[in-house]
């Protein structure tokens, strides 16, 4: 059983306004639910069909009927489990990562999710996002992270202030950068700054860059997709730390 | 003016069957049209509104009205120019590239386009695709290449036969690969084989791999998107050839 007020709350979380107001988000699907339950994301409640509960008796959950799941799900085909969880604390600080990933105005949710999966691959547990980035905690976006929502936190804020608090050198990825990423030799912790899909990094953020780095290209393409650039640069930076 | 038979032909090219039958495809939009006209892709005819023709007098084109453009365009908002062009010859051979990119069953057109843009960035003029890859010459796919359609050719065929004809060592990108891409030191021309988004490289193609390579990861993500993997590996392979 699920109460009317719970249904109302969960449905409201499809809107950013209410996610912001309550600090909560929803995640659906078997794999995502199990990974979230296993993560350090704070879970408020898990609503699940009886079959899922039987398979996951070690995870505390509340039984709901098919009809109730249909009422709370944000998906056109409701899954068998829905997690009500708390959006991680939005405070920037340097958590000892080798690379701190900061996104300036990545507007496309698909790009944001791909970048989160790349961060997850390279063992980064957080991505810092300007307020105008796509919302990582929107139900459909959460859904498409394929579990990375449980490993990677998105922290939103003003990039300039976040960079000041993190206090590491800033490597800005720029098409007209001055430093070829293949020429980097020093393994220093840094902020990797990735800009908007069309406009790149905003002029005011460019000003605080310690290094303007670029990916060497040999063809006629004008640019690489922001997520591709993130993957290639993170590969280069982590390679430095490994050697 | 455009004839009824031309309208019929162009409209038919929205279907793969007729593209295959005629060997023709259509491309729309100002930038794409100008880049195609400037490329070595064989152009059959260019249909354009008078304003475009006035701005591009050095490019031979046929004037069409707004209504006619609406009849031939595959876009919901027709552009001012439509190119009728010939699909490049579908013969595989080694064209002296440092890396020959071969795609096994990349089904998502978005991934295929992103990969083509990466190929373009790294100066590869061709991508080899298994027959079940998404169709690079479908109108909406062409549209989304952002001009790379003029620089990168897609050649479809049986990967095993194509690899036999190209006759270079095959580096297969695999999650369970044996060779860390960061450990590669030899700059040898090779075929880079990228597999399906979900299933990876088919077992029969795995068998003919000379090297099974992987991208080192340090986090919990199960996989990287196929296009991201392509970008990271191409960056590593071209780096070898540069040093």
mmCIF file with all atom_site columns, C-alpha atoms in Angstrom, chain A residues 48-243:
data_model
loop_
_atom_site.group_PDB
_atom_site.id
_atom_site.type_symbol
_atom_site.label_atom_id
_atom_site.label_alt_id
_atom_site.label_comp_id
_atom_site.label_asym_id
_atom_site.label_entity_id
_atom_site.label_seq_id
_atom_site.pdbx_PDB_ins_code
_atom_site.Cartn_x
_atom_site.Cartn_y
_atom_site.Cartn_z
_atom_site.occupancy
_atom_site.B_iso_or_equiv
_atom_site.pdbx_formal_charge
_atom_site.auth_seq_id
_atom_site.auth_comp_id
_atom_site.auth_asym_id
_atom_site.auth_atom_id
_atom_site.pdbx_PDB_model_num
ATOM 1   C CA . UNK A 1 48  ? 8.287  -2.559  -5.391  1.00 0.00 ? 48  UNK A CA 1
ATOM 2   C CA . UNK A 1 49  ? 6.076  -5.289  -6.804  1.00 0.00 ? 49  UNK A CA 1
ATOM 3   C CA . UNK A 1 50  ? 5.902  -8.506  -4.801  1.00 0.00 ? 50  UNK A CA 1
ATOM 4   C CA . UNK A 1 51  ? 8.106  -10.469 -7.253  1.00 0.00 ? 51  UNK A CA 1
ATOM 5   C CA . UNK A 1 52  ? 10.943 -7.954  -6.918  1.00 0.00 ? 52  UNK A CA 1
ATOM 6   C CA . UNK A 1 53  ? 10.593 -7.962  -3.126  1.00 0.00 ? 53  UNK A CA 1
ATOM 7   C CA . UNK A 1 54  ? 10.799 -11.750 -3.074  1.00 0.00 ? 54  UNK A CA 1
ATOM 8   C CA . UNK A 1 55  ? 14.030 -11.649 -5.078  1.00 0.00 ? 55  UNK A CA 1
ATOM 9   C CA . UNK A 1 56  ? 15.492 -8.858  -2.918  1.00 0.00 ? 56  UNK A CA 1
ATOM 10  C CA . UNK A 1 57  ? 14.490 -9.695  0.639   1.00 0.00 ? 57  UNK A CA 1
ATOM 11  C CA . UNK A 1 58  ? 17.672 -8.093  1.997   1.00 0.00 ? 58  UNK A CA 1
ATOM 12  C CA . UNK A 1 59  ? 16.529 -4.686  0.710   1.00 0.00 ? 59  UNK A CA 1
ATOM 13  C CA . UNK A 1 60  ? 13.816 -2.940  2.738   1.00 0.00 ? 60  UNK A CA 1
ATOM 14  C CA . UNK A 1 61  ? 10.904 -2.069  0.470   1.00 0.00 ? 61  UNK A CA 1
ATOM 15  C CA . UNK A 1 62  ? 7.206  -1.369  0.498   1.00 0.00 ? 62  UNK A CA 1
ATOM 16  C CA . UNK A 1 63  ? 4.884  -3.500  -1.609  1.00 0.00 ? 63  UNK A CA 1
ATOM 17  C CA . UNK A 1 64  ? 2.784  -1.816  -4.277  1.00 0.00 ? 64  UNK A CA 1
ATOM 18  C CA . UNK A 1 65  ? 0.271  -3.189  -6.760  1.00 0.00 ? 65  UNK A CA 1
ATOM 19  C CA . UNK A 1 66  ? 0.607  -2.915  -10.526 1.00 0.00 ? 66  UNK A CA 1
ATOM 20  C CA . UNK A 1 67  ? -1.986 -0.145  -10.481 1.00 0.00 ? 67  UNK A CA 1
ATOM 21  C CA . UNK A 1 68  ? -0.145 1.791   -7.780  1.00 0.00 ? 68  UNK A CA 1
ATOM 22  C CA . UNK A 1 69  ? 3.153  1.444   -9.653  1.00 0.00 ? 69  UNK A CA 1
ATOM 23  C CA . UNK A 1 70  ? 1.434  2.861   -12.731 1.00 0.00 ? 70  UNK A CA 1
ATOM 24  C CA . UNK A 1 71  ? 0.388  5.858   -10.652 1.00 0.00 ? 71  UNK A CA 1
ATOM 25  C CA . UNK A 1 72  ? 3.877  6.718   -9.417  1.00 0.00 ? 72  UNK A CA 1
ATOM 26  C CA . UNK A 1 73  ? 6.052  5.692   -12.365 1.00 0.00 ? 73  UNK A CA 1
ATOM 27  C CA . UNK A 1 74  ? 7.435  8.317   -14.741 1.00 0.00 ? 74  UNK A CA 1
ATOM 28  C CA . UNK A 1 75  ? 7.901  5.660   -17.431 1.00 0.00 ? 75  UNK A CA 1
ATOM 29  C CA . UNK A 1 76  ? 5.398  4.703   -20.092 1.00 0.00 ? 76  UNK A CA 1
ATOM 30  C CA . UNK A 1 77  ? 6.045  1.071   -19.136 1.00 0.00 ? 77  UNK A CA 1
ATOM 31  C CA . UNK A 1 78  ? 6.408  1.097   -15.332 1.00 0.00 ? 78  UNK A CA 1
ATOM 32  C CA . UNK A 1 79  ? 9.189  -1.068  -13.987 1.00 0.00 ? 79  UNK A CA 1
ATOM 33  C CA . UNK A 1 80  ? 8.804  -3.347  -10.955 1.00 0.00 ? 80  UNK A CA 1
ATOM 34  C CA . UNK A 1 81  ? 10.629 -1.067  -8.559  1.00 0.00 ? 81  UNK A CA 1
ATOM 35  C CA . UNK A 1 82  ? 10.835 2.657   -7.835  1.00 0.00 ? 82  UNK A CA 1
ATOM 36  C CA . UNK A 1 83  ? 13.318 4.260   -5.458  1.00 0.00 ? 83  UNK A CA 1
ATOM 37  C CA . UNK A 1 84  ? 12.662 7.511   -3.655  1.00 0.00 ? 84  UNK A CA 1
ATOM 38  C CA . UNK A 1 85  ? 16.089 8.936   -2.819  1.00 0.00 ? 85  UNK A CA 1
ATOM 39  C CA . UNK A 1 86  ? 17.790 12.086  -1.620  1.00 0.00 ? 86  UNK A CA 1
ATOM 40  C CA . UNK A 1 87  ? 19.769 14.262  -4.031  1.00 0.00 ? 87  UNK A CA 1
ATOM 41  C CA . UNK A 1 88  ? 23.380 14.299  -2.736  1.00 0.00 ? 88  UNK A CA 1
ATOM 42  C CA . UNK A 1 89  ? 24.590 17.325  -0.819  1.00 0.00 ? 89  UNK A CA 1
ATOM 43  C CA . UNK A 1 90  ? 25.465 20.121  -3.211  1.00 0.00 ? 90  UNK A CA 1
ATOM 44  C CA . UNK A 1 91  ? 28.713 21.281  -1.659  1.00 0.00 ? 91  UNK A CA 1
ATOM 45  C CA . UNK A 1 92  ? 31.861 21.527  -3.742  1.00 0.00 ? 92  UNK A CA 1
ATOM 46  C CA . UNK A 1 93  ? 35.195 20.603  -2.246  1.00 0.00 ? 93  UNK A CA 1
ATOM 47  C CA . UNK A 1 94  ? 38.203 18.715  -3.487  1.00 0.00 ? 94  UNK A CA 1
ATOM 48  C CA . UNK A 1 95  ? 37.647 15.102  -2.551  1.00 0.00 ? 95  UNK A CA 1
ATOM 49  C CA . UNK A 1 96  ? 41.179 13.995  -3.436  1.00 0.00 ? 96  UNK A CA 1
ATOM 50  C CA . UNK A 1 97  ? 40.297 13.048  -7.020  1.00 0.00 ? 97  UNK A CA 1
ATOM 51  C CA . UNK A 1 98  ? 43.094 13.052  -9.573  1.00 0.00 ? 98  UNK A CA 1
ATOM 52  C CA . UNK A 1 99  ? 40.812 14.927  -11.921 1.00 0.00 ? 99  UNK A CA 1
ATOM 53  C CA . UNK A 1 100 ? 37.799 17.040  -10.951 1.00 0.00 ? 100 UNK A CA 1
ATOM 54  C CA . UNK A 1 101 ? 35.369 17.211  -13.856 1.00 0.00 ? 101 UNK A CA 1
ATOM 55  C CA . UNK A 1 102 ? 33.493 20.478  -14.292 1.00 0.00 ? 102 UNK A CA 1
ATOM 56  C CA . UNK A 1 103 ? 30.841 21.032  -16.954 1.00 0.00 ? 103 UNK A CA 1
ATOM 57  C CA . UNK A 1 104 ? 29.935 24.463  -18.245 1.00 0.00 ? 104 UNK A CA 1
ATOM 58  C CA . UNK A 1 105 ? 26.459 24.471  -19.751 1.00 0.00 ? 105 UNK A CA 1
ATOM 59  C CA . UNK A 1 106 ? 26.129 20.916  -21.068 1.00 0.00 ? 106 UNK A CA 1
ATOM 60  C CA . UNK A 1 107 ? 22.494 21.259  -22.087 1.00 0.00 ? 107 UNK A CA 1
ATOM 61  C CA . UNK A 1 108 ? 21.735 17.905  -23.651 1.00 0.00 ? 108 UNK A CA 1
ATOM 62  C CA . UNK A 1 109 ? 20.695 15.244  -21.090 1.00 0.00 ? 109 UNK A CA 1
ATOM 63  C CA . UNK A 1 110 ? 22.103 12.528  -23.364 1.00 0.00 ? 110 UNK A CA 1
ATOM 64  C CA . UNK A 1 111 ? 25.525 14.176  -23.330 1.00 0.00 ? 111 UNK A CA 1
ATOM 65  C CA . UNK A 1 112 ? 25.374 14.641  -19.564 1.00 0.00 ? 112 UNK A CA 1
ATOM 66  C CA . UNK A 1 113 ? 24.574 10.964  -19.032 1.00 0.00 ? 113 UNK A CA 1
ATOM 67  C CA . UNK A 1 114 ? 27.317 9.838   -21.406 1.00 0.00 ? 114 UNK A CA 1
ATOM 68  C CA . UNK A 1 115 ? 29.771 12.070  -19.539 1.00 0.00 ? 115 UNK A CA 1
ATOM 69  C CA . UNK A 1 116 ? 28.607 10.631  -16.200 1.00 0.00 ? 116 UNK A CA 1
ATOM 70  C CA . UNK A 1 117 ? 29.222 7.111   -17.504 1.00 0.00 ? 117 UNK A CA 1
ATOM 71  C CA . UNK A 1 118 ? 32.714 8.165   -18.641 1.00 0.00 ? 118 UNK A CA 1
ATOM 72  C CA . UNK A 1 119 ? 33.373 9.686   -15.204 1.00 0.00 ? 119 UNK A CA 1
ATOM 73  C CA . UNK A 1 120 ? 32.211 6.414   -13.665 1.00 0.00 ? 120 UNK A CA 1
ATOM 74  C CA . UNK A 1 121 ? 34.564 4.463   -15.950 1.00 0.00 ? 121 UNK A CA 1
ATOM 75  C CA . UNK A 1 122 ? 37.506 6.578   -14.828 1.00 0.00 ? 122 UNK A CA 1
ATOM 76  C CA . UNK A 1 123 ? 36.567 6.291   -11.172 1.00 0.00 ? 123 UNK A CA 1
ATOM 77  C CA . UNK A 1 124 ? 35.384 9.873   -10.614 1.00 0.00 ? 124 UNK A CA 1
ATOM 78  C CA . UNK A 1 125 ? 32.595 9.888   -8.050  1.00 0.00 ? 125 UNK A CA 1
ATOM 79  C CA . UNK A 1 126 ? 31.387 13.425  -8.754  1.00 0.00 ? 126 UNK A CA 1
ATOM 80  C CA . UNK A 1 127 ? 30.750 15.768  -11.644 1.00 0.00 ? 127 UNK A CA 1
ATOM 81  C CA . UNK A 1 128 ? 30.391 19.492  -11.073 1.00 0.00 ? 128 UNK A CA 1
ATOM 82  C CA . UNK A 1 129 ? 27.836 21.233  -13.240 1.00 0.00 ? 129 UNK A CA 1
ATOM 83  C CA . UNK A 1 130 ? 26.902 24.848  -13.906 1.00 0.00 ? 130 UNK A CA 1
ATOM 84  C CA . UNK A 1 131 ? 23.281 25.562  -12.997 1.00 0.00 ? 131 UNK A CA 1
ATOM 85  C CA . UNK A 1 132 ? 22.271 25.621  -16.678 1.00 0.00 ? 132 UNK A CA 1
ATOM 86  C CA . UNK A 1 133 ? 23.483 22.070  -17.355 1.00 0.00 ? 133 UNK A CA 1
ATOM 87  C CA . UNK A 1 134 ? 20.799 19.443  -17.971 1.00 0.00 ? 134 UNK A CA 1
ATOM 88  C CA . UNK A 1 135 ? 19.321 18.067  -14.738 1.00 0.00 ? 135 UNK A CA 1
ATOM 89  C CA . UNK A 1 136 ? 20.995 14.789  -13.801 1.00 0.00 ? 136 UNK A CA 1
ATOM 90  C CA . UNK A 1 137 ? 18.168 13.976  -11.362 1.00 0.00 ? 137 UNK A CA 1
ATOM 91  C CA . UNK A 1 138 ? 15.262 14.190  -13.849 1.00 0.00 ? 138 UNK A CA 1
ATOM 92  C CA . UNK A 1 139 ? 13.511 10.766  -13.930 1.00 0.00 ? 139 UNK A CA 1
ATOM 93  C CA . UNK A 1 140 ? 14.280 9.961   -17.580 1.00 0.00 ? 140 UNK A CA 1
ATOM 94  C CA . UNK A 1 141 ? 17.892 11.058  -17.201 1.00 0.00 ? 141 UNK A CA 1
ATOM 95  C CA . UNK A 1 142 ? 18.344 8.943   -14.060 1.00 0.00 ? 142 UNK A CA 1
ATOM 96  C CA . UNK A 1 143 ? 16.874 6.027   -15.988 1.00 0.00 ? 143 UNK A CA 1
ATOM 97  C CA . UNK A 1 144 ? 19.350 6.351   -18.837 1.00 0.00 ? 144 UNK A CA 1
ATOM 98  C CA . UNK A 1 145 ? 22.476 6.399   -16.638 1.00 0.00 ? 145 UNK A CA 1
ATOM 99  C CA . UNK A 1 146 ? 22.367 2.585   -16.553 1.00 0.00 ? 146 UNK A CA 1
ATOM 100 C CA . UNK A 1 147 ? 23.326 2.516   -12.900 1.00 0.00 ? 147 UNK A CA 1
ATOM 101 C CA . UNK A 1 148 ? 25.959 5.252   -12.925 1.00 0.00 ? 148 UNK A CA 1
ATOM 102 C CA . UNK A 1 149 ? 23.515 7.360   -10.862 1.00 0.00 ? 149 UNK A CA 1
ATOM 103 C CA . UNK A 1 150 ? 24.564 5.164   -7.931  1.00 0.00 ? 150 UNK A CA 1
ATOM 104 C CA . UNK A 1 151 ? 28.294 5.833   -8.426  1.00 0.00 ? 151 UNK A CA 1
ATOM 105 C CA . UNK A 1 152 ? 28.494 9.389   -9.708  1.00 0.00 ? 152 UNK A CA 1
ATOM 106 C CA . UNK A 1 153 ? 27.011 12.447  -8.006  1.00 0.00 ? 153 UNK A CA 1
ATOM 107 C CA . UNK A 1 154 ? 26.192 15.637  -9.848  1.00 0.00 ? 154 UNK A CA 1
ATOM 108 C CA . UNK A 1 155 ? 26.828 18.833  -7.919  1.00 0.00 ? 155 UNK A CA 1
ATOM 109 C CA . UNK A 1 156 ? 25.317 22.033  -9.292  1.00 0.00 ? 156 UNK A CA 1
ATOM 110 C CA . UNK A 1 157 ? 26.564 25.514  -8.662  1.00 0.00 ? 157 UNK A CA 1
ATOM 111 C CA . UNK A 1 158 ? 28.384 28.528  -10.030 1.00 0.00 ? 158 UNK A CA 1
ATOM 112 C CA . UNK A 1 159 ? 31.536 27.173  -11.739 1.00 0.00 ? 159 UNK A CA 1
ATOM 113 C CA . UNK A 1 160 ? 33.685 30.138  -10.752 1.00 0.00 ? 160 UNK A CA 1
ATOM 114 C CA . UNK A 1 161 ? 32.776 29.772  -7.091  1.00 0.00 ? 161 UNK A CA 1
ATOM 115 C CA . UNK A 1 162 ? 33.132 25.992  -7.183  1.00 0.00 ? 162 UNK A CA 1
ATOM 116 C CA . UNK A 1 163 ? 36.573 26.284  -8.789  1.00 0.00 ? 163 UNK A CA 1
ATOM 117 C CA . UNK A 1 164 ? 37.603 28.795  -6.104  1.00 0.00 ? 164 UNK A CA 1
ATOM 118 C CA . UNK A 1 165 ? 36.567 26.352  -3.375  1.00 0.00 ? 165 UNK A CA 1
ATOM 119 C CA . UNK A 1 166 ? 38.200 23.349  -5.042  1.00 0.00 ? 166 UNK A CA 1
ATOM 120 C CA . UNK A 1 167 ? 41.374 25.392  -5.562  1.00 0.00 ? 167 UNK A CA 1
ATOM 121 C CA . UNK A 1 168 ? 43.211 23.305  -8.165  1.00 0.00 ? 168 UNK A CA 1
ATOM 122 C CA . UNK A 1 169 ? 44.732 24.324  -11.520 1.00 0.00 ? 169 UNK A CA 1
ATOM 123 C CA . UNK A 1 170 ? 42.106 24.489  -14.270 1.00 0.00 ? 170 UNK A CA 1
ATOM 124 C CA . UNK A 1 171 ? 42.620 22.695  -17.582 1.00 0.00 ? 171 UNK A CA 1
ATOM 125 C CA . UNK A 1 172 ? 40.129 24.113  -20.072 1.00 0.00 ? 172 UNK A CA 1
ATOM 126 C CA . UNK A 1 173 ? 39.277 21.951  -23.110 1.00 0.00 ? 173 UNK A CA 1
ATOM 127 C CA . UNK A 1 174 ? 39.259 24.313  -26.079 1.00 0.00 ? 174 UNK A CA 1
ATOM 128 C CA . UNK A 1 175 ? 39.287 23.875  -29.834 1.00 0.00 ? 175 UNK A CA 1
ATOM 129 C CA . UNK A 1 176 ? 41.781 26.737  -29.978 1.00 0.00 ? 176 UNK A CA 1
ATOM 130 C CA . UNK A 1 177 ? 43.763 25.496  -26.995 1.00 0.00 ? 177 UNK A CA 1
ATOM 131 C CA . UNK A 1 178 ? 47.502 26.057  -26.726 1.00 0.00 ? 178 UNK A CA 1
ATOM 132 C CA . UNK A 1 179 ? 48.603 22.781  -25.119 1.00 0.00 ? 179 UNK A CA 1
ATOM 133 C CA . UNK A 1 180 ? 48.338 19.484  -27.034 1.00 0.00 ? 180 UNK A CA 1
ATOM 134 C CA . UNK A 1 181 ? 47.019 16.879  -24.560 1.00 0.00 ? 181 UNK A CA 1
ATOM 135 C CA . UNK A 1 182 ? 49.619 14.433  -25.881 1.00 0.00 ? 182 UNK A CA 1
ATOM 136 C CA . UNK A 1 183 ? 52.364 16.783  -24.695 1.00 0.00 ? 183 UNK A CA 1
ATOM 137 C CA . UNK A 1 184 ? 51.242 16.805  -21.043 1.00 0.00 ? 184 UNK A CA 1
ATOM 138 C CA . UNK A 1 185 ? 53.775 15.105  -18.785 1.00 0.00 ? 185 UNK A CA 1
ATOM 139 C CA . UNK A 1 186 ? 53.005 16.320  -15.271 1.00 0.00 ? 186 UNK A CA 1
ATOM 140 C CA . UNK A 1 187 ? 50.542 14.292  -13.206 1.00 0.00 ? 187 UNK A CA 1
ATOM 141 C CA . UNK A 1 188 ? 48.983 17.059  -11.138 1.00 0.00 ? 188 UNK A CA 1
ATOM 142 C CA . UNK A 1 189 ? 45.474 17.018  -9.717  1.00 0.00 ? 189 UNK A CA 1
ATOM 143 C CA . UNK A 1 190 ? 43.397 19.457  -11.749 1.00 0.00 ? 190 UNK A CA 1
ATOM 144 C CA . UNK A 1 191 ? 39.940 20.651  -12.674 1.00 0.00 ? 191 UNK A CA 1
ATOM 145 C CA . UNK A 1 192 ? 39.034 19.549  -16.205 1.00 0.00 ? 192 UNK A CA 1
ATOM 146 C CA . UNK A 1 193 ? 36.633 22.110  -17.637 1.00 0.00 ? 193 UNK A CA 1
ATOM 147 C CA . UNK A 1 194 ? 34.354 21.048  -20.517 1.00 0.00 ? 194 UNK A CA 1
ATOM 148 C CA . UNK A 1 195 ? 32.216 23.639  -22.295 1.00 0.00 ? 195 UNK A CA 1
ATOM 149 C CA . UNK A 1 196 ? 28.849 23.885  -23.986 1.00 0.00 ? 196 UNK A CA 1
ATOM 150 C CA . UNK A 1 197 ? 28.107 21.711  -27.029 1.00 0.00 ? 197 UNK A CA 1
ATOM 151 C CA . UNK A 1 198 ? 27.938 24.683  -29.397 1.00 0.00 ? 198 UNK A CA 1
ATOM 152 C CA . UNK A 1 199 ? 29.598 27.673  -27.767 1.00 0.00 ? 199 UNK A CA 1
ATOM 153 C CA . UNK A 1 200 ? 32.364 25.967  -25.795 1.00 0.00 ? 200 UNK A CA 1
ATOM 154 C CA . UNK A 1 201 ? 33.577 27.390  -22.481 1.00 0.00 ? 201 UNK A CA 1
ATOM 155 C CA . UNK A 1 202 ? 32.191 30.802  -21.507 1.00 0.00 ? 202 UNK A CA 1
ATOM 156 C CA . UNK A 1 203 ? 34.659 33.711  -21.795 1.00 0.00 ? 203 UNK A CA 1
ATOM 157 C CA . UNK A 1 204 ? 34.658 34.413  -18.044 1.00 0.00 ? 204 UNK A CA 1
ATOM 158 C CA . UNK A 1 205 ? 35.598 30.806  -17.293 1.00 0.00 ? 205 UNK A CA 1
ATOM 159 C CA . UNK A 1 206 ? 38.278 30.815  -19.991 1.00 0.00 ? 206 UNK A CA 1
ATOM 160 C CA . UNK A 1 207 ? 39.933 33.641  -18.044 1.00 0.00 ? 207 UNK A CA 1
ATOM 161 C CA . UNK A 1 208 ? 40.579 31.469  -15.000 1.00 0.00 ? 208 UNK A CA 1
ATOM 162 C CA . UNK A 1 209 ? 42.078 28.583  -16.973 1.00 0.00 ? 209 UNK A CA 1
ATOM 163 C CA . UNK A 1 210 ? 45.633 27.612  -16.046 1.00 0.00 ? 210 UNK A CA 1
ATOM 164 C CA . UNK A 1 211 ? 46.059 25.633  -19.260 1.00 0.00 ? 211 UNK A CA 1
ATOM 165 C CA . UNK A 1 212 ? 44.043 25.711  -22.482 1.00 0.00 ? 212 UNK A CA 1
ATOM 166 C CA . UNK A 1 213 ? 44.305 22.187  -23.771 1.00 0.00 ? 213 UNK A CA 1
ATOM 167 C CA . UNK A 1 214 ? 43.271 20.712  -27.122 1.00 0.00 ? 214 UNK A CA 1
ATOM 168 C CA . UNK A 1 215 ? 42.877 17.285  -28.694 1.00 0.00 ? 215 UNK A CA 1
ATOM 169 C CA . UNK A 1 216 ? 45.108 16.981  -31.748 1.00 0.00 ? 216 UNK A CA 1
ATOM 170 C CA . UNK A 1 217 ? 43.124 16.288  -34.918 1.00 0.00 ? 217 UNK A CA 1
ATOM 171 C CA . UNK A 1 218 ? 44.239 15.606  -38.461 1.00 0.00 ? 218 UNK A CA 1
ATOM 172 C CA . UNK A 1 219 ? 41.052 15.798  -40.496 1.00 0.00 ? 219 UNK A CA 1
ATOM 173 C CA . UNK A 1 220 ? 38.433 18.308  -41.547 1.00 0.00 ? 220 UNK A CA 1
ATOM 174 C CA . UNK A 1 221 ? 35.877 17.943  -38.730 1.00 0.00 ? 221 UNK A CA 1
ATOM 175 C CA . UNK A 1 222 ? 35.294 21.266  -37.009 1.00 0.00 ? 222 UNK A CA 1
ATOM 176 C CA . UNK A 1 223 ? 34.766 19.801  -33.566 1.00 0.00 ? 223 UNK A CA 1
ATOM 177 C CA . UNK A 1 224 ? 34.254 16.714  -31.497 1.00 0.00 ? 224 UNK A CA 1
ATOM 178 C CA . UNK A 1 225 ? 31.119 16.077  -29.455 1.00 0.00 ? 225 UNK A CA 1
ATOM 179 C CA . UNK A 1 226 ? 31.556 17.277  -25.845 1.00 0.00 ? 226 UNK A CA 1
ATOM 180 C CA . UNK A 1 227 ? 31.246 13.753  -24.416 1.00 0.00 ? 227 UNK A CA 1
ATOM 181 C CA . UNK A 1 228 ? 33.807 12.348  -26.864 1.00 0.00 ? 228 UNK A CA 1
ATOM 182 C CA . UNK A 1 229 ? 36.214 15.133  -25.939 1.00 0.00 ? 229 UNK A CA 1
ATOM 183 C CA . UNK A 1 230 ? 35.671 14.383  -22.236 1.00 0.00 ? 230 UNK A CA 1
ATOM 184 C CA . UNK A 1 231 ? 36.459 10.697  -22.785 1.00 0.00 ? 231 UNK A CA 1
ATOM 185 C CA . UNK A 1 232 ? 39.624 11.349  -24.765 1.00 0.00 ? 232 UNK A CA 1
ATOM 186 C CA . UNK A 1 233 ? 40.969 13.959  -22.335 1.00 0.00 ? 233 UNK A CA 1
ATOM 187 C CA . UNK A 1 234 ? 40.186 11.894  -19.229 1.00 0.00 ? 234 UNK A CA 1
ATOM 188 C CA . UNK A 1 235 ? 41.997 8.972   -20.829 1.00 0.00 ? 235 UNK A CA 1
ATOM 189 C CA . UNK A 1 236 ? 45.040 11.183  -21.364 1.00 0.00 ? 236 UNK A CA 1
ATOM 190 C CA . UNK A 1 237 ? 44.967 12.644  -17.850 1.00 0.00 ? 237 UNK A CA 1
ATOM 191 C CA . UNK A 1 238 ? 44.522 9.317   -16.066 1.00 0.00 ? 238 UNK A CA 1
ATOM 192 C CA . UNK A 1 239 ? 47.346 7.868   -18.169 1.00 0.00 ? 239 UNK A CA 1
ATOM 193 C CA . UNK A 1 240 ? 49.653 10.495  -16.656 1.00 0.00 ? 240 UNK A CA 1
ATOM 194 C CA . UNK A 1 241 ? 48.687 9.509   -13.138 1.00 0.00 ? 241 UNK A CA 1
ATOM 195 C CA . UNK A 1 242 ? 49.270 5.848   -13.854 1.00 0.00 ? 242 UNK A CA 1
ATOM 196 C CA . UNK A 1 243 ? 52.787 6.153   -15.229 1.00 0.00 ? 243 UNK A CA 1
#
